[in-house]
Short mmCIF file of C-alpha atoms in Angstrom, two decimals:
data_model
loop_
_atom_site.label_atom_id
_atom_site.label_comp_id
_atom_site.label_asym_id
_atom_site.label_seq_id
_atom_site.Cartn_x
_atom_site.Cartn_y
_atom_site.Cartn_z
CA MET A 1 -7.48 -56.46 -94.33
CA SER A 2 -5.89 -56.12 -90.97
CA THR A 3 -9.00 -57.76 -88.62
CA ILE A 4 -8.64 -60.55 -91.21
CA ILE A 5 -4.64 -61.40 -91.11
CA SER A 6 -3.05 -60.90 -88.02
CA ASP A 7 0.25 -60.71 -88.98
CA VAL A 8 1.37 -60.28 -93.48
CA ILE A 9 4.43 -61.83 -93.48
CA ASP A 10 3.38 -65.06 -91.76
CA HIS A 11 0.49 -64.76 -94.56
CA LEU A 12 2.96 -64.72 -97.14
CA ALA A 13 5.37 -66.97 -95.55
CA GLY A 14 3.52 -69.03 -94.96
CA VAL A 15 4.63 -69.41 -91.77
CA GLN A 16 0.91 -71.80 -89.93
CA PRO A 17 0.48 -71.56 -86.87
CA GLY A 18 1.98 -73.22 -83.52
CA SER A 19 4.83 -74.50 -86.52
CA SER A 20 8.36 -74.48 -84.76
CA LEU A 21 9.41 -71.28 -87.64
CA ASP A 22 6.11 -70.22 -85.57
CA ARG A 23 7.36 -70.06 -82.66
CA LEU A 24 11.32 -68.84 -84.09
CA ARG A 25 9.40 -65.86 -84.98
CA ASP A 26 8.05 -65.69 -81.40
CA GLN A 27 11.78 -65.24 -79.57
CA ARG A 28 11.79 -61.73 -81.64
CA PRO A 29 8.90 -60.16 -80.78
CA GLN A 30 9.17 -56.85 -81.33
CA ALA A 31 10.90 -57.30 -84.66
CA ARG A 32 7.80 -58.92 -85.69
CA GLU A 33 5.01 -57.04 -83.28
CA TYR A 34 6.68 -53.73 -85.47
CA ALA A 35 7.35 -55.43 -89.24
CA GLN A 36 3.21 -55.58 -88.75
CA LYS A 37 3.18 -51.77 -87.37
CA SER A 38 5.50 -50.49 -90.29
CA TYR A 39 2.87 -52.23 -92.62
CA LEU A 40 -0.40 -50.95 -90.89
CA ALA A 41 1.32 -47.49 -90.86
CA LEU A 42 2.08 -47.76 -94.43
CA PHE A 43 -0.46 -49.38 -95.85
CA GLU A 44 -3.28 -47.97 -93.38
CA PRO A 45 -2.06 -44.44 -92.25
CA GLU A 46 -4.05 -43.59 -88.98
CA LEU A 47 -2.72 -39.70 -90.21
CA PRO A 48 -1.76 -40.98 -94.61
CA GLY A 49 -0.80 -37.42 -94.81
CA HIS A 50 -0.58 -36.97 -98.69
CA VAL A 51 -0.07 -39.90 -100.16
CA THR A 52 -3.32 -41.58 -101.18
CA ALA A 53 -4.35 -45.44 -100.16
CA ILE A 54 -3.49 -45.65 -104.36
CA GLU A 55 -0.51 -44.27 -104.67
CA ARG A 56 1.07 -46.20 -102.10
CA TYR A 57 -1.00 -49.75 -102.94
CA ALA A 58 0.54 -49.00 -106.34
CA VAL A 59 3.80 -48.41 -105.61
CA ALA A 60 2.90 -51.04 -103.48
CA THR A 61 2.60 -53.42 -106.46
CA PHE A 62 5.19 -52.36 -108.77
CA VAL A 63 8.15 -52.97 -105.95
CA ALA A 64 6.95 -56.32 -105.60
CA GLY A 65 6.31 -57.37 -109.30
CA LEU A 66 9.81 -56.15 -109.04
CA HIS A 67 11.33 -58.44 -107.28
CA ARG A 68 8.89 -61.29 -109.18
CA GLN A 69 7.41 -62.63 -105.93
CA PRO A 70 4.09 -63.64 -107.07
CA ASN A 71 2.85 -63.65 -104.21
CA VAL A 72 3.62 -60.61 -102.51
CA THR A 73 2.68 -59.07 -105.90
CA GLU A 74 -1.06 -60.10 -105.65
CA PHE A 75 -1.41 -59.52 -102.78
CA TYR A 76 -0.39 -55.63 -102.78
CA ALA A 77 -2.81 -55.52 -106.31
CA ALA A 78 -5.66 -56.78 -104.94
CA SER A 79 -5.79 -54.54 -102.61
CA LEU A 80 -5.13 -51.78 -105.38
CA GLU A 81 -7.77 -53.09 -107.55
CA ARG A 82 -10.56 -53.26 -104.42
CA LEU A 83 -9.48 -49.72 -104.89
CA GLY A 84 -11.11 -49.78 -108.64
CA HIS A 85 -9.00 -49.10 -110.75
CA PRO A 86 -8.54 -52.07 -112.68
CA LYS A 87 -6.74 -49.69 -116.09
CA LEU A 88 -3.88 -48.69 -112.85
CA THR A 89 -3.64 -52.32 -112.61
CA ASP A 90 -2.96 -53.04 -115.55
CA ALA A 91 -0.62 -50.14 -115.87
CA ILE A 92 1.43 -50.92 -112.80
CA ARG A 93 1.29 -55.00 -114.40
CA GLU A 94 3.16 -53.95 -117.40
CA GLU A 95 6.01 -51.57 -116.24
CA ILE A 96 7.06 -54.16 -114.19
CA ALA A 97 7.37 -56.43 -116.87
CA ARG A 98 8.85 -53.44 -118.46
CA GLY A 99 11.01 -52.44 -115.50
CA SER A 100 12.52 -55.85 -114.52
CA VAL A 101 16.25 -56.18 -113.78
CA GLU A 102 19.02 -57.74 -112.24
CA GLY A 103 20.49 -55.48 -108.62
CA PRO A 104 22.06 -53.78 -107.50
CA TYR A 105 24.69 -52.12 -109.83
CA GLY A 106 25.00 -47.91 -109.74
CA ARG A 107 27.90 -46.13 -109.63
CA TYR A 108 30.05 -45.03 -106.86
CA PRO A 109 31.94 -41.67 -106.38
CA GLN A 110 34.76 -41.38 -108.69
CA GLY A 111 37.54 -43.72 -107.04
CA PRO A 112 38.91 -47.02 -106.14
CA LEU A 113 35.62 -48.68 -106.15
CA THR A 114 35.32 -47.11 -109.33
CA ILE A 115 36.01 -51.02 -110.57
CA GLU A 116 33.10 -52.03 -109.34
CA ASP A 117 31.20 -49.64 -110.90
CA SER A 118 28.01 -52.10 -112.07
CA GLU A 119 25.54 -50.55 -115.15
CA GLY A 120 22.37 -51.48 -115.35
CA PRO A 121 18.71 -49.37 -117.51
CA VAL A 122 17.86 -46.17 -116.06
CA TYR A 123 14.31 -46.57 -116.20
CA GLN A 124 11.59 -44.55 -117.32
CA VAL A 125 7.74 -45.15 -117.65
CA SER A 126 7.27 -46.15 -120.77
CA THR A 127 5.53 -43.41 -123.33
CA ASP A 128 1.64 -44.43 -122.88
CA ASN A 129 1.22 -45.26 -119.37
CA ARG A 130 2.42 -41.49 -118.37
CA GLU A 131 -0.78 -40.39 -119.30
CA ARG A 132 -3.08 -42.83 -117.32
CA LEU A 133 -0.80 -42.85 -113.98
CA GLY A 134 -0.14 -39.50 -113.74
CA SER A 135 2.94 -36.76 -113.47
CA ARG A 136 2.89 -37.38 -109.89
CA LEU A 137 2.46 -41.79 -109.81
CA VAL A 138 5.43 -41.54 -112.86
CA ALA A 139 7.85 -39.60 -110.53
CA ALA A 140 6.89 -42.94 -107.53
CA LEU A 141 7.06 -46.08 -110.29
CA GLU A 142 10.99 -44.24 -111.28
CA HIS A 143 11.60 -43.16 -107.97
CA ALA A 144 11.02 -46.78 -106.56
CA HIS A 145 12.89 -48.28 -109.70
CA LEU A 146 16.00 -46.68 -108.71
CA LEU A 147 15.49 -47.35 -104.49
CA VAL A 148 14.91 -51.06 -105.91
CA PHE A 149 17.89 -51.39 -107.90
CA HIS A 150 20.81 -49.19 -107.83
CA PRO A 151 19.78 -47.30 -104.71
CA ARG A 152 23.23 -45.56 -104.95
CA ASP A 153 22.57 -44.12 -107.66
CA ALA A 154 20.61 -42.09 -105.75
CA SER A 155 20.60 -37.70 -105.99
CA PRO A 156 19.62 -35.02 -104.80
CA ALA A 157 18.77 -34.36 -108.90
CA ALA A 158 16.48 -37.55 -108.34
CA LEU A 159 14.57 -36.23 -105.13
CA GLN A 160 14.06 -32.92 -107.56
CA ARG A 161 12.32 -34.93 -109.62
CA LEU A 162 9.66 -36.00 -107.36
CA LEU A 163 9.41 -32.46 -106.04
CA ASP A 164 8.68 -31.22 -109.35
CA ALA A 165 6.01 -33.55 -109.61
CA GLY A 166 4.20 -32.56 -106.77
CA TRP A 167 5.62 -35.03 -103.81
CA SER A 168 5.97 -32.49 -100.81
CA THR A 169 9.21 -32.96 -98.42
CA THR A 170 6.68 -34.80 -96.20
CA ASP A 171 5.91 -37.35 -98.91
CA ILE A 172 9.50 -38.39 -100.44
CA VAL A 173 9.78 -40.00 -96.52
CA THR A 174 6.61 -41.54 -96.66
CA LEU A 175 8.20 -42.19 -100.08
CA SER A 176 11.47 -43.94 -99.59
CA GLN A 177 10.19 -45.48 -96.11
CA LEU A 178 7.80 -47.47 -98.23
CA VAL A 179 9.30 -49.25 -101.27
CA ALA A 180 11.95 -49.26 -98.31
CA PHE A 181 10.05 -51.16 -95.90
CA LEU A 182 8.86 -53.22 -99.04
CA SER A 183 12.06 -54.32 -99.89
CA PHE A 184 12.56 -55.55 -96.28
CA GLN A 185 9.64 -57.43 -96.31
CA ILE A 186 9.44 -58.73 -99.10
CA ARG A 187 13.33 -60.28 -98.33
CA VAL A 188 11.95 -61.81 -94.89
CA VAL A 189 8.56 -63.07 -96.81
CA ALA A 190 11.00 -64.76 -99.11
CA GLY A 191 13.46 -66.02 -96.81
CA LEU A 192 10.63 -68.05 -93.91
CA ARG A 193 9.37 -69.10 -97.14
CA VAL A 194 13.47 -71.08 -98.00
CA LEU A 195 12.80 -72.36 -94.76
CA VAL A 196 9.23 -72.88 -94.52
CA GLY A 197 9.72 -75.63 -98.05
CA ALA A 198 12.63 -76.38 -96.40
CA SER A 199 11.44 -77.73 -92.71
CA SER A 200 8.63 -79.68 -94.82
CA ARG A 201 10.66 -81.31 -97.04
CA ALA A 202 12.45 -82.94 -93.26
CA SER A 203 9.17 -83.27 -92.02
CA VAL A 204 8.51 -85.12 -95.35
CA ASP A 205 11.56 -86.86 -95.01
CA ALA A 206 10.76 -88.33 -90.91
CA ASP A 207 7.41 -89.15 -91.97
CA GLN A 208 8.74 -91.75 -95.20
CA THR A 209 11.42 -92.81 -93.25
CA GLN A 210 9.18 -93.48 -90.36
CA ILE A 211 6.61 -95.30 -92.59
CA PHE A 212 9.67 -97.25 -93.91
CA THR A 213 11.14 -98.22 -90.39
CA GLY A 214 6.77 -99.27 -90.15
CA VAL A 215 7.62 -101.61 -92.85
CA LEU A 216 10.68 -102.91 -92.01
CA ALA A 217 8.90 -103.25 -88.24
CA SER A 218 6.31 -105.27 -90.24
CA GLY A 219 8.87 -107.55 -92.10
CA ALA A 220 6.92 -106.75 -95.57
CA VAL A 221 9.92 -105.96 -96.96
CA MET B 1 5.92 -22.50 -102.83
CA THR B 2 8.05 -25.24 -104.98
CA GLU B 3 10.95 -26.77 -102.60
CA THR B 4 14.19 -27.88 -103.47
CA PRO B 5 16.52 -30.52 -102.20
CA LEU B 6 19.41 -28.99 -100.46
CA SER B 7 22.96 -29.43 -102.11
CA HIS B 8 26.06 -29.62 -100.45
CA PRO B 9 28.79 -29.16 -102.64
CA GLU B 10 32.26 -27.81 -99.94
CA ASN B 11 31.51 -31.69 -99.55
CA ARG B 12 33.99 -34.79 -99.91
CA GLU B 13 31.92 -37.52 -99.44
CA PRO B 14 34.30 -40.63 -99.09
CA ILE B 15 34.85 -42.73 -101.85
CA ALA B 16 35.85 -46.04 -100.25
CA PHE B 17 34.79 -48.26 -96.99
CA THR B 18 35.53 -47.63 -93.96
CA GLN B 19 34.91 -48.48 -90.41
CA GLU B 20 35.60 -44.47 -89.28
CA GLU B 21 33.24 -41.97 -87.85
CA LEU B 22 31.46 -41.19 -91.19
CA GLY B 23 28.87 -37.31 -91.11
CA TRP B 24 25.64 -37.93 -93.41
CA LEU B 25 23.72 -34.89 -94.66
CA PRO B 26 20.67 -34.80 -95.62
CA TRP B 27 19.28 -33.64 -99.14
CA LEU B 28 15.92 -32.35 -97.82
CA GLU B 29 15.11 -30.56 -94.81
CA PRO B 30 14.68 -31.99 -91.61
CA PHE B 31 12.11 -31.43 -89.10
CA PRO B 32 12.35 -28.76 -86.96
CA THR B 33 13.37 -29.72 -83.59
CA GLU B 34 11.10 -26.40 -82.25
CA GLN B 35 8.64 -27.93 -83.80
CA LEU B 36 8.48 -31.35 -82.65
CA THR B 37 4.96 -32.20 -81.09
CA GLU B 38 5.11 -35.46 -78.67
CA ARG B 39 3.86 -38.12 -81.74
CA HIS B 40 7.28 -37.02 -83.19
CA TRP B 41 9.52 -37.49 -80.02
CA ALA B 42 8.01 -41.44 -80.04
CA GLY B 43 8.74 -41.87 -83.77
CA LEU B 44 12.24 -41.27 -82.65
CA VAL B 45 12.28 -42.99 -79.92
CA ASP B 46 15.33 -42.24 -78.04
CA ALA B 47 15.08 -37.78 -77.25
CA SER B 48 19.15 -38.22 -78.19
CA ARG B 49 18.36 -39.15 -81.88
CA ALA B 50 16.63 -35.93 -81.99
CA LYS B 51 20.66 -34.19 -82.81
CA SER B 52 20.39 -35.75 -85.67
CA PRO B 53 19.35 -34.42 -89.76
CA TYR B 54 19.17 -38.37 -90.72
CA PHE B 55 16.44 -38.75 -88.23
CA LEU B 56 14.43 -35.42 -87.80
CA LEU B 57 14.08 -35.58 -91.05
CA LEU B 58 12.57 -39.53 -91.03
CA ALA B 59 10.75 -37.94 -87.81
CA ARG B 60 7.99 -36.05 -90.56
CA ASP B 61 6.38 -39.34 -90.77
CA PRO B 62 7.19 -40.56 -87.44
CA ASP B 63 4.65 -43.61 -87.50
CA ILE B 64 6.40 -45.76 -89.68
CA LEU B 65 9.79 -44.27 -87.96
CA GLN B 66 9.23 -45.75 -84.50
CA ALA B 67 7.73 -49.09 -86.15
CA ARG B 68 10.86 -49.08 -87.62
CA THR B 69 12.89 -47.78 -85.29
CA LYS B 70 11.58 -50.60 -82.51
CA THR B 71 11.85 -53.81 -85.28
CA ASP B 72 15.26 -52.85 -85.89
CA LYS B 73 16.20 -53.02 -81.92
CA ASP B 74 14.81 -56.53 -82.01
CA ILE B 75 16.82 -57.86 -85.01
CA PHE B 76 20.26 -56.17 -83.88
CA TYR B 77 20.00 -56.32 -80.09
CA ASN B 78 17.88 -58.81 -78.41
CA THR B 79 20.51 -61.58 -77.79
CA SER B 80 17.98 -63.79 -76.43
CA ASN B 81 19.07 -67.30 -78.86
CA GLY B 82 19.66 -66.81 -81.65
CA LEU B 83 22.95 -65.64 -83.54
CA PRO B 84 25.90 -63.87 -81.81
CA ARG B 85 25.51 -60.24 -82.37
CA ALA B 86 28.71 -59.53 -84.31
CA GLU B 87 27.34 -62.21 -86.89
CA ARG B 88 23.69 -59.62 -87.13
CA GLU B 89 26.36 -56.97 -87.47
CA LEU B 90 28.24 -58.28 -90.41
CA ALA B 91 25.32 -59.20 -91.75
CA ALA B 92 24.30 -55.72 -91.90
CA THR B 93 27.75 -54.94 -93.32
CA ALA B 94 27.87 -57.81 -95.93
CA ALA B 95 23.96 -56.48 -97.45
CA SER B 96 25.62 -52.89 -97.13
CA ARG B 97 28.59 -53.94 -99.06
CA SER B 98 26.19 -55.26 -101.82
CA ASN B 99 24.41 -52.75 -101.92
CA GLY B 100 27.00 -49.93 -102.22
CA CYS B 101 25.99 -47.98 -99.01
CA ILE B 102 29.39 -47.67 -97.66
CA PHE B 103 27.26 -44.95 -94.50
CA CYS B 104 25.24 -48.04 -93.50
CA ALA B 105 28.34 -50.77 -94.49
CA SER B 106 31.10 -47.97 -91.48
CA VAL B 107 29.02 -48.20 -88.85
CA HIS B 108 27.66 -51.70 -89.06
CA SER B 109 30.96 -52.67 -89.63
CA ARG B 110 32.68 -51.12 -86.75
CA PHE B 111 29.52 -52.59 -84.05
CA ALA B 112 30.36 -55.76 -86.49
CA THR B 113 34.40 -55.38 -84.91
CA GLN B 114 33.39 -54.68 -81.22
CA TYR B 115 31.49 -57.79 -80.80
CA SER B 116 33.68 -59.56 -82.81
CA LYS B 117 37.62 -58.73 -82.37
CA ARG B 118 38.28 -59.88 -85.82
CA GLY B 119 38.49 -56.13 -87.37
CA ALA B 120 40.53 -57.24 -90.06
CA ASP B 121 38.88 -59.60 -90.99
CA VAL B 122 35.74 -57.22 -90.96
CA GLN B 123 38.01 -54.72 -93.54
CA ARG B 124 38.89 -57.43 -95.60
CA LEU B 125 35.57 -57.92 -96.44
CA LEU B 126 35.02 -54.02 -96.84
CA ASP B 127 38.06 -54.26 -98.66
CA GLU B 128 37.87 -57.12 -101.57
CA GLY B 129 33.94 -57.18 -101.40
CA VAL B 130 31.47 -59.57 -100.62
CA GLU B 131 33.97 -62.27 -102.34
CA ALA B 132 36.33 -61.91 -100.00
CA ASP B 133 36.81 -65.20 -98.51
CA ILE B 134 37.56 -65.35 -94.98
CA ASP B 135 36.21 -68.81 -93.53
CA SER B 136 33.01 -71.14 -93.70
CA ARG B 137 31.03 -69.83 -91.10
CA TRP B 138 31.89 -65.42 -92.26
CA ASN B 139 31.70 -66.45 -95.66
CA ALA B 140 28.41 -68.84 -95.03
CA ILE B 141 26.12 -65.94 -93.24
CA ILE B 142 28.34 -62.68 -96.33
CA GLU B 143 27.13 -65.51 -99.22
CA ALA B 144 22.71 -65.57 -97.26
CA SER B 145 23.74 -61.87 -96.55
CA VAL B 146 24.30 -61.55 -100.09
CA ALA B 147 21.88 -63.94 -101.91
CA LEU B 148 19.31 -62.16 -99.64
CA THR B 149 20.19 -58.46 -100.90
CA ASP B 150 20.32 -59.45 -104.89
CA THR B 151 17.16 -58.38 -105.94
CA PRO B 152 15.19 -60.62 -107.80
CA ILE B 153 16.21 -62.39 -104.42
CA ALA B 154 18.51 -65.26 -105.07
CA PHE B 155 18.28 -66.58 -100.95
CA GLY B 156 17.47 -70.91 -101.51
CA ASP B 157 18.24 -73.80 -100.54
CA GLU B 158 21.72 -73.51 -101.16
CA GLN B 159 22.83 -70.67 -99.24
CA VAL B 160 21.28 -72.49 -96.29
CA GLY B 161 22.67 -75.42 -96.29
CA ALA B 162 25.99 -74.18 -95.85
CA LEU B 163 24.40 -71.56 -93.00
CA ARG B 164 23.54 -75.08 -91.30
CA ALA B 165 27.26 -77.41 -92.76
CA ALA B 166 28.83 -74.38 -91.11
CA GLY B 167 26.66 -74.69 -87.91
CA LEU B 168 23.49 -72.37 -87.60
CA GLY B 169 20.90 -73.23 -86.44
CA ASP B 170 17.51 -72.09 -87.82
CA PRO B 171 16.99 -69.71 -85.04
CA GLU B 172 20.29 -68.31 -86.33
CA ILE B 173 19.73 -68.67 -89.87
CA VAL B 174 16.27 -66.58 -89.01
CA ASP B 175 18.91 -63.61 -87.81
CA VAL B 176 20.70 -63.96 -90.67
CA ILE B 177 17.10 -63.20 -92.96
CA ASN B 178 16.18 -60.48 -90.13
CA GLY B 179 19.42 -58.39 -90.07
CA ALA B 180 19.71 -59.01 -93.89
CA ALA B 181 17.03 -57.87 -94.66
CA PHE B 182 16.35 -55.23 -92.39
CA PHE B 183 19.42 -53.58 -93.99
CA ASN B 184 18.08 -53.46 -97.21
CA TRP B 185 15.33 -51.85 -96.03
CA ALA B 186 18.48 -49.16 -94.27
CA ASN B 187 20.24 -48.79 -97.03
CA ARG B 188 17.57 -47.56 -98.95
CA LEU B 189 17.09 -43.69 -96.98
CA MET B 190 20.64 -43.99 -96.53
CA LEU B 191 21.56 -43.26 -100.06
CA SER B 192 18.89 -41.85 -101.12
CA LEU B 193 17.79 -39.09 -98.82
CA GLY B 194 21.43 -37.79 -98.45
CA GLU B 195 25.02 -38.58 -97.57
CA PRO B 196 28.16 -39.32 -95.96
CA THR B 197 30.70 -36.93 -95.00
CA PRO B 198 34.60 -37.53 -94.03
CA PRO B 199 35.65 -38.45 -90.30
CA ALA B 200 36.12 -36.42 -88.51
CA LYS B 201 39.67 -35.05 -87.93
CA PRO B 202 40.64 -36.00 -84.56
#
């Protein structure tokens, strides 16, 4: 996929080569280059360790779906489907629908911030999908939901559940980076899409001004 | 071989946002310093980071750590054009305040104060929260960062309009987006892999 798409953020945000946003992104050349290298390190790793490609794309599809960003979700779902597991993709889509809430919520340590505690659901994979997904992926999705919506509720007990499901310490670092990176990538994409929309509306306005000026010059009004 | 998380029963976690210098304790075993390979050192980027349990833990997956660190440095330290350093740190602080990362907020509120010399205004963001009314420019940056931090993301034309009205051009707005988005990455690692410790007694 990387041979076709040279910059995933541009691709997902609709940043056209040579556009003003393209040039703006070039003002932070290392950020741009290393955001792409982060994507590659997580989705096309040289040393994948024990976290499989299916696990990476399944979690990514789930995380993008929880952010309700359809084009990002379809981007990761396409890779998940390409790996040949249509039932797995269906299960992830069901879990996205089940797990979609609003964040950030969560609790602070007992003290002056307690008045800011805001309750939200503790997500669990549905009974039907637990078998389809397997215990390792079930634990990963439940942890991803915690990180997406209420990271301040994280705890050693949450990490224990991952360890119990067969995630090693190193696997957990990779999984945490994966979810956390997507939280970044999806926000950059969403933010740039708003700017792309704003600048294309501005150019439509400019075009219309020009047409109007042209009409005035022709004396047709 | 059963692994268990590390626990720190003696630690008294900070219970409020602060600009003081906090420590951080990992919930998982950092990579052993004596076993660091060239790839790990490359992942750490700065050799001094081998002293930090946070970076040593992340060094277990060195390639993503390296890419993440270099993304971070350009977003926050590349001062050619765009938003002043102080306001990039303000965006980082606002995202951290909204997610509830007391550790990240402490580091980046301190930087925001250092670069803006507006310690009292920064402290109001920490004390009163993201609704604090500071001035139109800082309010717009804080509100945009918080809207980007919400899930689903609430950042839209309204926030862009407020940023533009406060005098930000597109290069500055891209820096707000990058800064707030990056802290949604950092907060989730800091919050989920360990816990902050109180400021060291002088």
